Tab-separated table of C-alpha atoms in Angstrom:
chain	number	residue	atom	x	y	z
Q	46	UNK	CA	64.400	-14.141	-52.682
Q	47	UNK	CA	66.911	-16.869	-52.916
Q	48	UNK	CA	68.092	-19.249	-55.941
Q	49	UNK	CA	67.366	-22.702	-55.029
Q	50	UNK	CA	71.284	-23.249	-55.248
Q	51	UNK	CA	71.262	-21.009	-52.431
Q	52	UNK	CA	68.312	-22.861	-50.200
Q	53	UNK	CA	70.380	-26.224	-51.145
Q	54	UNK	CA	73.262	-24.582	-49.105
Q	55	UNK	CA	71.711	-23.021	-46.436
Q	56	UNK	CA	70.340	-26.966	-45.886
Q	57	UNK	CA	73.033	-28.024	-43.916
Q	58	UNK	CA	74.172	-24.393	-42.906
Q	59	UNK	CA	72.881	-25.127	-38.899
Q	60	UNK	CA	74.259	-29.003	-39.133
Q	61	UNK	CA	77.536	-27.640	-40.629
Q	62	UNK	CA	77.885	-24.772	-37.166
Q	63	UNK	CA	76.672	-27.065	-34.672
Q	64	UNK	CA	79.486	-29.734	-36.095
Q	65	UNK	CA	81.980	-27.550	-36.269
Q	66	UNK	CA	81.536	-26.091	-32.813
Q	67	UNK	CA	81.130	-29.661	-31.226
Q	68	UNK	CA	83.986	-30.924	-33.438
Q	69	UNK	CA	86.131	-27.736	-31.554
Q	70	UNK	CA	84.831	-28.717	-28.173
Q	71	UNK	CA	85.945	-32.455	-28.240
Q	72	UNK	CA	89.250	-31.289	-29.413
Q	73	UNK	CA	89.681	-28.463	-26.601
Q	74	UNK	CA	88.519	-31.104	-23.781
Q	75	UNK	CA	90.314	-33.675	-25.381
Q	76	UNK	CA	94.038	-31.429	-25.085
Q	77	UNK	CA	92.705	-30.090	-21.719
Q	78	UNK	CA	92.715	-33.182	-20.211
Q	79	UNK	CA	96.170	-34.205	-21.658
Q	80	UNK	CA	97.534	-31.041	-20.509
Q	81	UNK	CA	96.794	-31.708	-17.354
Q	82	UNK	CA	97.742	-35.225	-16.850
Q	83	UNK	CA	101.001	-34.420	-18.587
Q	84	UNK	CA	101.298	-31.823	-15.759
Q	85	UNK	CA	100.840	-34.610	-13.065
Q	86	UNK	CA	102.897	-36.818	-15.109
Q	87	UNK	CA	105.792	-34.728	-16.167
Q	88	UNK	CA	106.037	-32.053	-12.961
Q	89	UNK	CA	104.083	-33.124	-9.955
Q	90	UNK	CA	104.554	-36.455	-9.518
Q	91	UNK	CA	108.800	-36.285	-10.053
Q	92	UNK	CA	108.620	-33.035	-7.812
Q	93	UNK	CA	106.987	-35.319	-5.174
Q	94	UNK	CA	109.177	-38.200	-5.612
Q	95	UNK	CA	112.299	-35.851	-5.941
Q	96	UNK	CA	113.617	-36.982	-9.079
Q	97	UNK	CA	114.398	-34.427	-12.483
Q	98	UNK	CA	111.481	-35.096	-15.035
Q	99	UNK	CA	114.180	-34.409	-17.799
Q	100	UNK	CA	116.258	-37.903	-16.310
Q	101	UNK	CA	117.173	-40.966	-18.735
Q	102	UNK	CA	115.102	-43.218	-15.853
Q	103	UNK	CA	112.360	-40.883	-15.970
Q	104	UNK	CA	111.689	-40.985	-19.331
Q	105	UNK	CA	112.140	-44.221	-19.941
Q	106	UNK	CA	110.326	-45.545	-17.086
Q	107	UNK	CA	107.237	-42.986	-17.914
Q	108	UNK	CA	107.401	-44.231	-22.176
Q	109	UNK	CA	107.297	-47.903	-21.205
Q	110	UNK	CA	104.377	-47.587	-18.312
Q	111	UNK	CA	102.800	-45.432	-21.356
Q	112	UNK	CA	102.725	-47.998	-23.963
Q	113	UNK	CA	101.328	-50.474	-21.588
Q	114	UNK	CA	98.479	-48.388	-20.203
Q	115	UNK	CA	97.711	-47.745	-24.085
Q	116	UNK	CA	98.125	-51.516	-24.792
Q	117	UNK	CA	95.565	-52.174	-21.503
Q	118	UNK	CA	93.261	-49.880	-23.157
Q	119	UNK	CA	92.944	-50.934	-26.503
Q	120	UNK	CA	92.997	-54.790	-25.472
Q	121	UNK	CA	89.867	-54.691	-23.320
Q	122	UNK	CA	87.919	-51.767	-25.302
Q	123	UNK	CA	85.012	-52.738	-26.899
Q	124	UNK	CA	86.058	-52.036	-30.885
Q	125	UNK	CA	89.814	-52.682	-29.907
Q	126	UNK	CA	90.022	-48.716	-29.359
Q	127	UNK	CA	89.629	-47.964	-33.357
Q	128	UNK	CA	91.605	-48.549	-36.312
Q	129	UNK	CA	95.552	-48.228	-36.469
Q	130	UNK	CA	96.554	-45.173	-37.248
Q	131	UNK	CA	99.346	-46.454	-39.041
Q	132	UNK	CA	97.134	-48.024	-42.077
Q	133	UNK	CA	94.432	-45.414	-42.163
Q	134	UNK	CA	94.530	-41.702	-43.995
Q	135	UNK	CA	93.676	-38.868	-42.024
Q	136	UNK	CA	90.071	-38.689	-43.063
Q	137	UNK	CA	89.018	-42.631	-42.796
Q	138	UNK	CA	85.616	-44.271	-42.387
Q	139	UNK	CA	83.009	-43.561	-39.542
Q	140	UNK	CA	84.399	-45.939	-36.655
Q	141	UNK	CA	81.343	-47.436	-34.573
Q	142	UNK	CA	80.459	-45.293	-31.410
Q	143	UNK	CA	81.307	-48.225	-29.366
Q	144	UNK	CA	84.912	-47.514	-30.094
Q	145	UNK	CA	85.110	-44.000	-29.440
Q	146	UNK	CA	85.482	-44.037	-25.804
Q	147	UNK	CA	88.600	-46.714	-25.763
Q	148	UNK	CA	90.207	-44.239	-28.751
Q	149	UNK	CA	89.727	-40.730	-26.481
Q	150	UNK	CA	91.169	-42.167	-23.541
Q	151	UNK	CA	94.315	-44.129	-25.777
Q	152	UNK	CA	94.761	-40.743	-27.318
Q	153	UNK	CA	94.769	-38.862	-24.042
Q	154	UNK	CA	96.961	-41.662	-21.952
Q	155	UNK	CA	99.496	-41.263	-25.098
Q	156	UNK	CA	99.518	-37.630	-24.991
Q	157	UNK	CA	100.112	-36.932	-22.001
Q	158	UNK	CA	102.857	-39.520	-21.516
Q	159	UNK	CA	105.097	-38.116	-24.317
Q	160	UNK	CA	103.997	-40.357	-27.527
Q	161	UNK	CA	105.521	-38.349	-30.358
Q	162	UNK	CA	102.386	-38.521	-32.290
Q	163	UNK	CA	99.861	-35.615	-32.458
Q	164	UNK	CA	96.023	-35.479	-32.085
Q	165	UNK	CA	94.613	-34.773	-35.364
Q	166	UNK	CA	94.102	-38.705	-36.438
Q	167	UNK	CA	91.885	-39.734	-33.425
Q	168	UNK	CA	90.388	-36.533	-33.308
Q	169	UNK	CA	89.154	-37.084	-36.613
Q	170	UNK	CA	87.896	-40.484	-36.099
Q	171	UNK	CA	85.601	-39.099	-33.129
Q	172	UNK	CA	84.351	-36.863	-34.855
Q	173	UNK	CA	83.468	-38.142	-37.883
Q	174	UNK	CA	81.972	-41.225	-36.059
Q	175	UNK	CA	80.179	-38.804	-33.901
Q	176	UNK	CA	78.562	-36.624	-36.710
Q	177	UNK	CA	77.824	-40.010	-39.036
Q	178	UNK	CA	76.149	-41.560	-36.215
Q	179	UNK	CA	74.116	-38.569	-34.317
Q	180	UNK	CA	73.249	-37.214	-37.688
Q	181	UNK	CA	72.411	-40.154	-39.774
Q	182	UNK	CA	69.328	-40.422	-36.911
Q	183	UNK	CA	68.522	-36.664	-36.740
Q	184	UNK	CA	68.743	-36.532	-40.559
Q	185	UNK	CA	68.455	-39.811	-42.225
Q	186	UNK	CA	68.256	-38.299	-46.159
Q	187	UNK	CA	71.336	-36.650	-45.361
Q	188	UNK	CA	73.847	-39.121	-46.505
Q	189	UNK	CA	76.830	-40.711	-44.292
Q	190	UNK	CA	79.541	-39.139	-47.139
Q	191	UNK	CA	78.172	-35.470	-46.350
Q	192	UNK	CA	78.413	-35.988	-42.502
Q	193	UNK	CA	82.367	-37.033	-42.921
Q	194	UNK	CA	83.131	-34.299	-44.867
Q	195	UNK	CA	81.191	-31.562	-42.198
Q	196	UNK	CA	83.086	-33.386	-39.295
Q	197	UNK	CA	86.293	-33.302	-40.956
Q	198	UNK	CA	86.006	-30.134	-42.360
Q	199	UNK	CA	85.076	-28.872	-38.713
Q	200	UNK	CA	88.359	-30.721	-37.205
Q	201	UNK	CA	90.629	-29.169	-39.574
Q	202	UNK	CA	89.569	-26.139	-38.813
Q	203	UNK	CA	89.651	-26.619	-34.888
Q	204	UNK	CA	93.053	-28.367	-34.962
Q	205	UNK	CA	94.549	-25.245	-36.997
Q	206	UNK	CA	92.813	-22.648	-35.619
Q	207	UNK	CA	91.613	-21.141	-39.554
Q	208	UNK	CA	89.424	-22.614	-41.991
Q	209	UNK	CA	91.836	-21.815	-44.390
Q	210	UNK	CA	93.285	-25.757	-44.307
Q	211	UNK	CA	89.722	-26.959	-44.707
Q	212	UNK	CA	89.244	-24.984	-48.168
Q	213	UNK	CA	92.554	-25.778	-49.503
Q	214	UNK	CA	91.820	-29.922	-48.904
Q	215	UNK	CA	88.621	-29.581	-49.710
Q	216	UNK	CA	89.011	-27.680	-53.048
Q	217	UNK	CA	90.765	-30.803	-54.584
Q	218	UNK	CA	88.622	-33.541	-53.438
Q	219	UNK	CA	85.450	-32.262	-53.860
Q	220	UNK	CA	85.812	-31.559	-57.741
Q	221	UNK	CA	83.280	-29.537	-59.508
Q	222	UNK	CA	81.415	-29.741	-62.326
Q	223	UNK	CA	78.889	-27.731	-64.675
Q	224	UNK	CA	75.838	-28.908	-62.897
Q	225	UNK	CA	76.749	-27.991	-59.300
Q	226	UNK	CA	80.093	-25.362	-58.586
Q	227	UNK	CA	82.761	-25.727	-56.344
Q	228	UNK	CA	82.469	-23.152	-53.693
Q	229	UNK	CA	78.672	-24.422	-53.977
Q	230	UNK	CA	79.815	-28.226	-52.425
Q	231	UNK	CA	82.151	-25.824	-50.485
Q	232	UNK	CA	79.780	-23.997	-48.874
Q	233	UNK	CA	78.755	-26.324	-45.629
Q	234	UNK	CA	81.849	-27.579	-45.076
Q	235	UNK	CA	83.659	-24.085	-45.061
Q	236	UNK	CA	81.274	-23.067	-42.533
Q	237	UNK	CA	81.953	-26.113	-40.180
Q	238	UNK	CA	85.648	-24.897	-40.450
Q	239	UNK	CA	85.045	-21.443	-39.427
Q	240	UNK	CA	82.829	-22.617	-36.597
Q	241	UNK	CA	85.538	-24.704	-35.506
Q	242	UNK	CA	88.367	-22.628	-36.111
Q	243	UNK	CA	86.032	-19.203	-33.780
Q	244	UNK	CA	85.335	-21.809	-31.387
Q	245	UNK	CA	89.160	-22.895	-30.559
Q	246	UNK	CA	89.971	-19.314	-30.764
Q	247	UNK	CA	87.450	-18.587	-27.891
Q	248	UNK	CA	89.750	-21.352	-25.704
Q	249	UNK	CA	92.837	-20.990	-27.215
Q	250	UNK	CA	95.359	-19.968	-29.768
Q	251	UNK	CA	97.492	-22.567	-31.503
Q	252	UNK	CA	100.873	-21.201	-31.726
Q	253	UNK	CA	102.284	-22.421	-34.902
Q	254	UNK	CA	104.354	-19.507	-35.969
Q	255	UNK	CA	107.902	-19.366	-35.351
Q	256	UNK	CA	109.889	-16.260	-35.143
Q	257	UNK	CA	112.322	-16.025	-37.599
Q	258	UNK	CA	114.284	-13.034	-38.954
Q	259	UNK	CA	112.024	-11.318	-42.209
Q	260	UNK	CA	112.965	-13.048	-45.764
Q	261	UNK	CA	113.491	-10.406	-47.930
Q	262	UNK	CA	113.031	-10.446	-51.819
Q	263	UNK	CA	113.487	-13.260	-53.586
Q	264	UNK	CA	116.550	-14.297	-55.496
Q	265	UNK	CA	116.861	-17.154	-58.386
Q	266	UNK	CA	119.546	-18.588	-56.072
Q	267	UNK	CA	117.111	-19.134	-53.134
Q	268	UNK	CA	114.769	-21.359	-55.383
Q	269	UNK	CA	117.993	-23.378	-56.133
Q	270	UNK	CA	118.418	-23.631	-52.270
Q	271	UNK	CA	115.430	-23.828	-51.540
Q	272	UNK	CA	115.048	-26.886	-53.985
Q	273	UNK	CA	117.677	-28.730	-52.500
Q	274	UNK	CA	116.483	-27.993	-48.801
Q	275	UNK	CA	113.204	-29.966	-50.129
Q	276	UNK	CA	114.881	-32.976	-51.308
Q	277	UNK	CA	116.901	-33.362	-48.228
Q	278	UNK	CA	113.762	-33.133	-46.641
Q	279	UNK	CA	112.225	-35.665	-48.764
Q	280	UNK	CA	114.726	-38.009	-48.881
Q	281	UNK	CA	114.779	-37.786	-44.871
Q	282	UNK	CA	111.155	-38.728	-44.867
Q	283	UNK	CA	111.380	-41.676	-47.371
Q	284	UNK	CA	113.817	-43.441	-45.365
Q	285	UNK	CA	110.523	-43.337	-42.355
Q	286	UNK	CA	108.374	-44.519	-45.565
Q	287	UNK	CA	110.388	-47.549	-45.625
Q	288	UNK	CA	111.043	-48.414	-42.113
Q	289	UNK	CA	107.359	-48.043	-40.763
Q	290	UNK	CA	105.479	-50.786	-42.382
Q	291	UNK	CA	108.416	-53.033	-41.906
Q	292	UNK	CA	108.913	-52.392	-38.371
Q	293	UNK	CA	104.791	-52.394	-37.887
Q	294	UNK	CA	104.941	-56.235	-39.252
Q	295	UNK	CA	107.834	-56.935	-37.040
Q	296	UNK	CA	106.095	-55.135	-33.728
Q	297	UNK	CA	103.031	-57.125	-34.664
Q	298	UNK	CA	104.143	-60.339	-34.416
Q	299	UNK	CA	104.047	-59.851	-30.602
Q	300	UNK	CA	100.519	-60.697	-31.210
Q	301	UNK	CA	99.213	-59.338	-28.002
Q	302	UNK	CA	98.821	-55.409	-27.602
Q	303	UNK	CA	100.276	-54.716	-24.201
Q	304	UNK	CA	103.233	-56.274	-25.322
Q	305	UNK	CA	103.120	-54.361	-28.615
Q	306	UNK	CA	102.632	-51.300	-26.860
Q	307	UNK	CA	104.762	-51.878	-23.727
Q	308	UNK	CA	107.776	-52.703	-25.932
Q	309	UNK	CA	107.507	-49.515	-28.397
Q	310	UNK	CA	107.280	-47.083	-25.002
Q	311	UNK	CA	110.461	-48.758	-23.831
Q	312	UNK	CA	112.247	-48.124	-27.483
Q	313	UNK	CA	110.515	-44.698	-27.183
Q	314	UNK	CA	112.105	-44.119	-23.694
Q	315	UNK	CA	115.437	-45.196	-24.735
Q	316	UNK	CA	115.081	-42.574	-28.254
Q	317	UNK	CA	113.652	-39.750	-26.058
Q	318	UNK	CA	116.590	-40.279	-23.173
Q	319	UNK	CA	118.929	-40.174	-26.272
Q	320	UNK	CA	117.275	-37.391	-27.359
Q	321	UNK	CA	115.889	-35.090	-24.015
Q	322	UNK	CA	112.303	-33.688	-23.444
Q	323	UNK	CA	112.324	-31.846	-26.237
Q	324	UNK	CA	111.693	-34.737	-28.188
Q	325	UNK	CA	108.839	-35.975	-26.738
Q	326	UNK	CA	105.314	-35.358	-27.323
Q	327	UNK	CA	103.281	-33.951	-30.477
Q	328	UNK	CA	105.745	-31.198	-30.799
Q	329	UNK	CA	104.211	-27.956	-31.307
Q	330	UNK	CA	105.443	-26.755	-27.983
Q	331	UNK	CA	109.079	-28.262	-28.694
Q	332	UNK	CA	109.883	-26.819	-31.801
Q	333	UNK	CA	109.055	-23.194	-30.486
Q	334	UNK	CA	112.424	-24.171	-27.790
Q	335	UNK	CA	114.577	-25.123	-30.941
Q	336	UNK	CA	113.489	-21.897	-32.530
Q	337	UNK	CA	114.285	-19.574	-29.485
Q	338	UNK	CA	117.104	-21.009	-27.805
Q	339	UNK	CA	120.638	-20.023	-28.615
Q	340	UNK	CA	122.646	-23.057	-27.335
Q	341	UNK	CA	121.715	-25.488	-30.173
Q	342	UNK	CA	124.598	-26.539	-32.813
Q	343	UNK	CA	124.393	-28.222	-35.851
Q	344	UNK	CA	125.047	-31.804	-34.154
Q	345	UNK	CA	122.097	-30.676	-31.971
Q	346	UNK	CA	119.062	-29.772	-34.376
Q	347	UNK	CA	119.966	-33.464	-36.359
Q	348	UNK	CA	120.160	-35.548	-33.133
Q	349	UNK	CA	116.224	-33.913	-32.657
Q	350	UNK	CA	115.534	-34.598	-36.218
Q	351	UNK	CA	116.851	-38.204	-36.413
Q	352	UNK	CA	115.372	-39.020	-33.061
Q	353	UNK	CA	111.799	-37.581	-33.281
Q	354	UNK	CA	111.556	-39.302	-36.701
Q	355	UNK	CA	112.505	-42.325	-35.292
Q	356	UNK	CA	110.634	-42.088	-32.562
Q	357	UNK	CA	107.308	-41.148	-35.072
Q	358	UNK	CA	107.565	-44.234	-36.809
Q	359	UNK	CA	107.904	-46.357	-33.512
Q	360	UNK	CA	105.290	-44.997	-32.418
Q	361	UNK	CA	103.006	-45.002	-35.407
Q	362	UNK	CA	104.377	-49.041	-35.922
Q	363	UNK	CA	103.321	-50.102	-32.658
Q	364	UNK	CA	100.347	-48.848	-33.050
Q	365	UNK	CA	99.663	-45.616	-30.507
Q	366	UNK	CA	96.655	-43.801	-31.190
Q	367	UNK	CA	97.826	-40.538	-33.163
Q	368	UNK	CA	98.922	-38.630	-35.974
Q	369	UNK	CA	101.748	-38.180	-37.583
Q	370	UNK	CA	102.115	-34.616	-39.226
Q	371	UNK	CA	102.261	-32.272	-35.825
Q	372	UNK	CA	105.761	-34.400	-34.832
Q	373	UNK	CA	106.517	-34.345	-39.293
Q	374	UNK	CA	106.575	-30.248	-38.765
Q	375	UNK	CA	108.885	-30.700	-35.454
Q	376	UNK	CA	111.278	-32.693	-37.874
Q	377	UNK	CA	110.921	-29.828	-39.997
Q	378	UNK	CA	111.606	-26.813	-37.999
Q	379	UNK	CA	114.555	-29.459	-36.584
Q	380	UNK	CA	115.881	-29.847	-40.038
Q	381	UNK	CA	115.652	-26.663	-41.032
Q	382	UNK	CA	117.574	-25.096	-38.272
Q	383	UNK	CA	120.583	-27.253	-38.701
Q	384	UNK	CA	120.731	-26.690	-42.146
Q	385	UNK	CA	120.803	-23.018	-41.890
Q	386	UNK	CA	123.191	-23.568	-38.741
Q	387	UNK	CA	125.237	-25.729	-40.873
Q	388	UNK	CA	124.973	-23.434	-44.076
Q	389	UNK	CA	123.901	-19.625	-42.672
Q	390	UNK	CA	124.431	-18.001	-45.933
Q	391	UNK	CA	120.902	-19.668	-46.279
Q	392	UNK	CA	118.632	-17.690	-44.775
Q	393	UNK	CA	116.248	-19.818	-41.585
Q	394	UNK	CA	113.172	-19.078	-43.583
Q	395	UNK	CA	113.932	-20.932	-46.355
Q	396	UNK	CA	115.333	-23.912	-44.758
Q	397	UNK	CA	112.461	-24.165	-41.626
Q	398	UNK	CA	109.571	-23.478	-44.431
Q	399	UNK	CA	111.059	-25.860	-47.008
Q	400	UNK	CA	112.056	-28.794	-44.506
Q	401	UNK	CA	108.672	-28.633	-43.256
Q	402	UNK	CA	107.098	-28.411	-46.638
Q	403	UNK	CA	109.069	-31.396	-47.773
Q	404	UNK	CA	108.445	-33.578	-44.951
Q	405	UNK	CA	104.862	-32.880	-44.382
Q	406	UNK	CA	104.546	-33.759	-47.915
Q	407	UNK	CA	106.132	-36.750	-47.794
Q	408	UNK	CA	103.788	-37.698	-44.693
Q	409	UNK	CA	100.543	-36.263	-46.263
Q	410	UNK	CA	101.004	-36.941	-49.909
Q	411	UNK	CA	98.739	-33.336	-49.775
Q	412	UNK	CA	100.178	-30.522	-51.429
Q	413	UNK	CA	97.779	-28.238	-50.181
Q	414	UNK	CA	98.198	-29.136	-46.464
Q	415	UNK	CA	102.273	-28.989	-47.113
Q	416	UNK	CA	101.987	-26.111	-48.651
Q	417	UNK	CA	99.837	-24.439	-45.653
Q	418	UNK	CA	101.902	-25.539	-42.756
Q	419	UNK	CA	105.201	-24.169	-44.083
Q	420	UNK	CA	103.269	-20.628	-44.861
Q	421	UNK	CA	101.738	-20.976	-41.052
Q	422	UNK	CA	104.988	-21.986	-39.297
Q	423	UNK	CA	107.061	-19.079	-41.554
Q	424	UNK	CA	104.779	-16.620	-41.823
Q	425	UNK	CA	106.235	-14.595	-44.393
Q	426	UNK	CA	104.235	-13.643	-47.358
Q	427	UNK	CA	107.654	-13.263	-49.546
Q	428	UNK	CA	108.126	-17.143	-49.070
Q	429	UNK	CA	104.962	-18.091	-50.650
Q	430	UNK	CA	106.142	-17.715	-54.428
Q	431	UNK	CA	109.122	-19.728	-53.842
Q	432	UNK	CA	107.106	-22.327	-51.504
Q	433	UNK	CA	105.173	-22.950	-54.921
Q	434	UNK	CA	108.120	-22.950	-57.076
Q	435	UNK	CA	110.052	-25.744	-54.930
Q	436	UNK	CA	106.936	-27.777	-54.437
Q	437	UNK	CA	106.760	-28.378	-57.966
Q	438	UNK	CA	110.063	-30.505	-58.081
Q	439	UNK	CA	108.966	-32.084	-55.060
Q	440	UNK	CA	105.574	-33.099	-56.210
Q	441	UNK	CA	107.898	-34.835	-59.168
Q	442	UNK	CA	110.312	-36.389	-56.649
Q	443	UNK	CA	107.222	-38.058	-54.641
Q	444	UNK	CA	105.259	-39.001	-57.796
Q	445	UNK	CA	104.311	-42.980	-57.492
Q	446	UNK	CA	106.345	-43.328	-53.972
Q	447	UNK	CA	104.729	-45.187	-51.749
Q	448	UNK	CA	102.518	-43.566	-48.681
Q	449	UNK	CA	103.690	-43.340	-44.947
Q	450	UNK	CA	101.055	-46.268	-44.278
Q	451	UNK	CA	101.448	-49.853	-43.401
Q	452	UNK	CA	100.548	-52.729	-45.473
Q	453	UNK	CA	97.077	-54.001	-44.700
Q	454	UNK	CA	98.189	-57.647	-44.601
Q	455	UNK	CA	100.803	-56.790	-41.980
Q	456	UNK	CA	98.471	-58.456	-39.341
């Protein structure tokens, strides 16, 4: 009954689910745990000592003893706790199982403790060195390249709670041709998204959207502002483009990773005592306070900007285990909301959607992904027309710029 296109598919249909579930389920356990050793950290433990979690000494004290339990962690890990985040892409090589255990608990320590870095790099790295290694023994003719792409595939759809991300990257680097279709070589890895994406569901809901007053119809003069919006955006970014391999050479001639590590947490503590709580962690939870609370001013929402993009590329620099685009949409939402503070005749959605747009762009190089988190965060289907009018200049402004990376001979 079936074309053998369709038996090729249904192959790896059962290895795509089961990835995609398991990829969900070390991502849910994974944040569990964080969430509730950030409790300990953040309310218990200052309750008990009777001291206010949101205190300059708090903060600073918890960022420093932070970046040395990281720095413990990935100096006596076997595999030296997986590559650094800072000069890898999102989806990188399989990392040996050996190091997997030293990179969960380095991602979980840094969680919890207020790292502004989010999950999605060391996530991926499990597992995709989970899937290459399991499956390259379960099936051996399935090839390591086809495991990758089912792992990450299944991540991006767990970390975003729709396989929708998953098709859009996945549509432009697995290019067709007339021999084998493109929704044919997206066929497995689409289903490890949607396993992924059900299976967080079933946990819980990532709250991405903010609410924003309803964009109405769209004017010629929004794509002008929204245009600009992009560029401030961008221009923001590059200036983190140029700092972070410069200050990841300087951190790294410390040599030694405690002192790496123990010496970005105490920069960290000083940026998130400048800037409060709210800049701290990945910042999904943080930007939903900037978008609801009423106190904010304009001097406000670019203190959080400035200081969680500092604090991103200290963080990435010194080499915590994370990624970089949940606190790159925090700068966005941050950005946005002064701009529109500073300027309300433009409305919020445009400046939150095209901030964000901008700046995960400039942190991705994916305009796809960019393109996807500005539509998730604003959730307004009148801003997708002039989302992919304004990424068009953007894409221009960005073309040959170098990648938020760091040089591989920095060490």
């Amino acid at each position: 009954m079936l074309h053998p296109r369709a038996r090729t598919m249904l192959l790896l249909a059962i290895p795509a689910l089961i990835i995609g579930v398991a990829s969900s389920l070390v991502l849910i356990v994974v944040m569990k745990v964080a969430s509730v050793l950030q409790t300990m950290l953040w309310t218990a433990l200052p309750a008990k000592l009777g001291v206010s979690a949101d205190s300059s000494a708090w903060i600073i004290m918890m960022l420093t003893l932070t970046g040395i339990a990281v720095g413990l962690v990935i100096r006596f890990s076997p595999g030296h706790a997986g590559p650094d985040p800072a000069q890898e892409p999102l989806i990188g090589a399989p990392v040996p199982p050996s190091a997997l255990p030293g990179l969960i608990v380095a991602l979980i320590v840094g969680l919890a403790g207020g790292v502004s870095l989010g999950p999605e790099h060391p996530i991926m790295a499990v597992n995709i060195g989970l899937a290459v290694f399991l499956g390259s023994r379960i099936l051996p003719r399935v090839g390591a390249l086809d495991w990758t792409i089912l792992a990450s595939a299944g991540t991006i759809g767990a970390l975003f709670g729709t396989p929708v991300a998953a098709a859009l990257i996945f549509s432009q680097t697995l290019s067709s041709n007339n021999d084998v279709p493109l929704w044919d070589k997206l066929f497995a890895p689409l289903m490890a998204a949607a396993a992924g994406a059900l299976t967080t569901s079933l946990f819980f809901h990532p709250h991405f959207s903010l609410s924003l007053p309803h964009y109405g119809q769209m004017q010629i003069a929004d794509i002008f502002s929204g245009a600009i919006v992009v560029a401030i955006a961008i221009a923001l970014g590059m200036v983190a483009v140029w700092c972070l391999p410069r200050l990841h050479r300087l951190m790294h001639k410390l040599k030694h990773p405690v002192l790496i590590l123990g010496t970005g947490g105490l920069i960290l503590g000083v940026l998130g005592a400048i800037g409060g709580t709210v800049t701290l962690f990945k910042g999904l939870d943080e930007m939903q306070q900037l978008a609801f609370s009423q106190v904010f001013s304009v001097s406000d929402y670019l203190l959080f900007a400035v200081i969680k993009l500092a604090a991103l590329v200290v963080a990435a620099a010194c080499g915590f285990r994370g990624g970089r685009i949940f606190p790159a949409v925090f700068v966005g939402v941050a950005l946005g909301l002064m701009l529109h503070e500073h300027v309300d005749a433009v409305p919020a959605a445009i400046t939150v959607s095209c901030s964000i747009l901008g700046l995960v762009l400039v942190v991705t190089r994916d305009a796809w992904l960019s393109l996807f988190m500005a539509a998730v965060v604003v959730p307004d289907t009148t801003l997708i027309p002039l989302l992919c009018i304004v990424m068009l200049p953007a894409w221009l402004l960005l073309a040959g710029k170098p990648m938020m990376m760091a040089w591989r001979n920095d060490r």
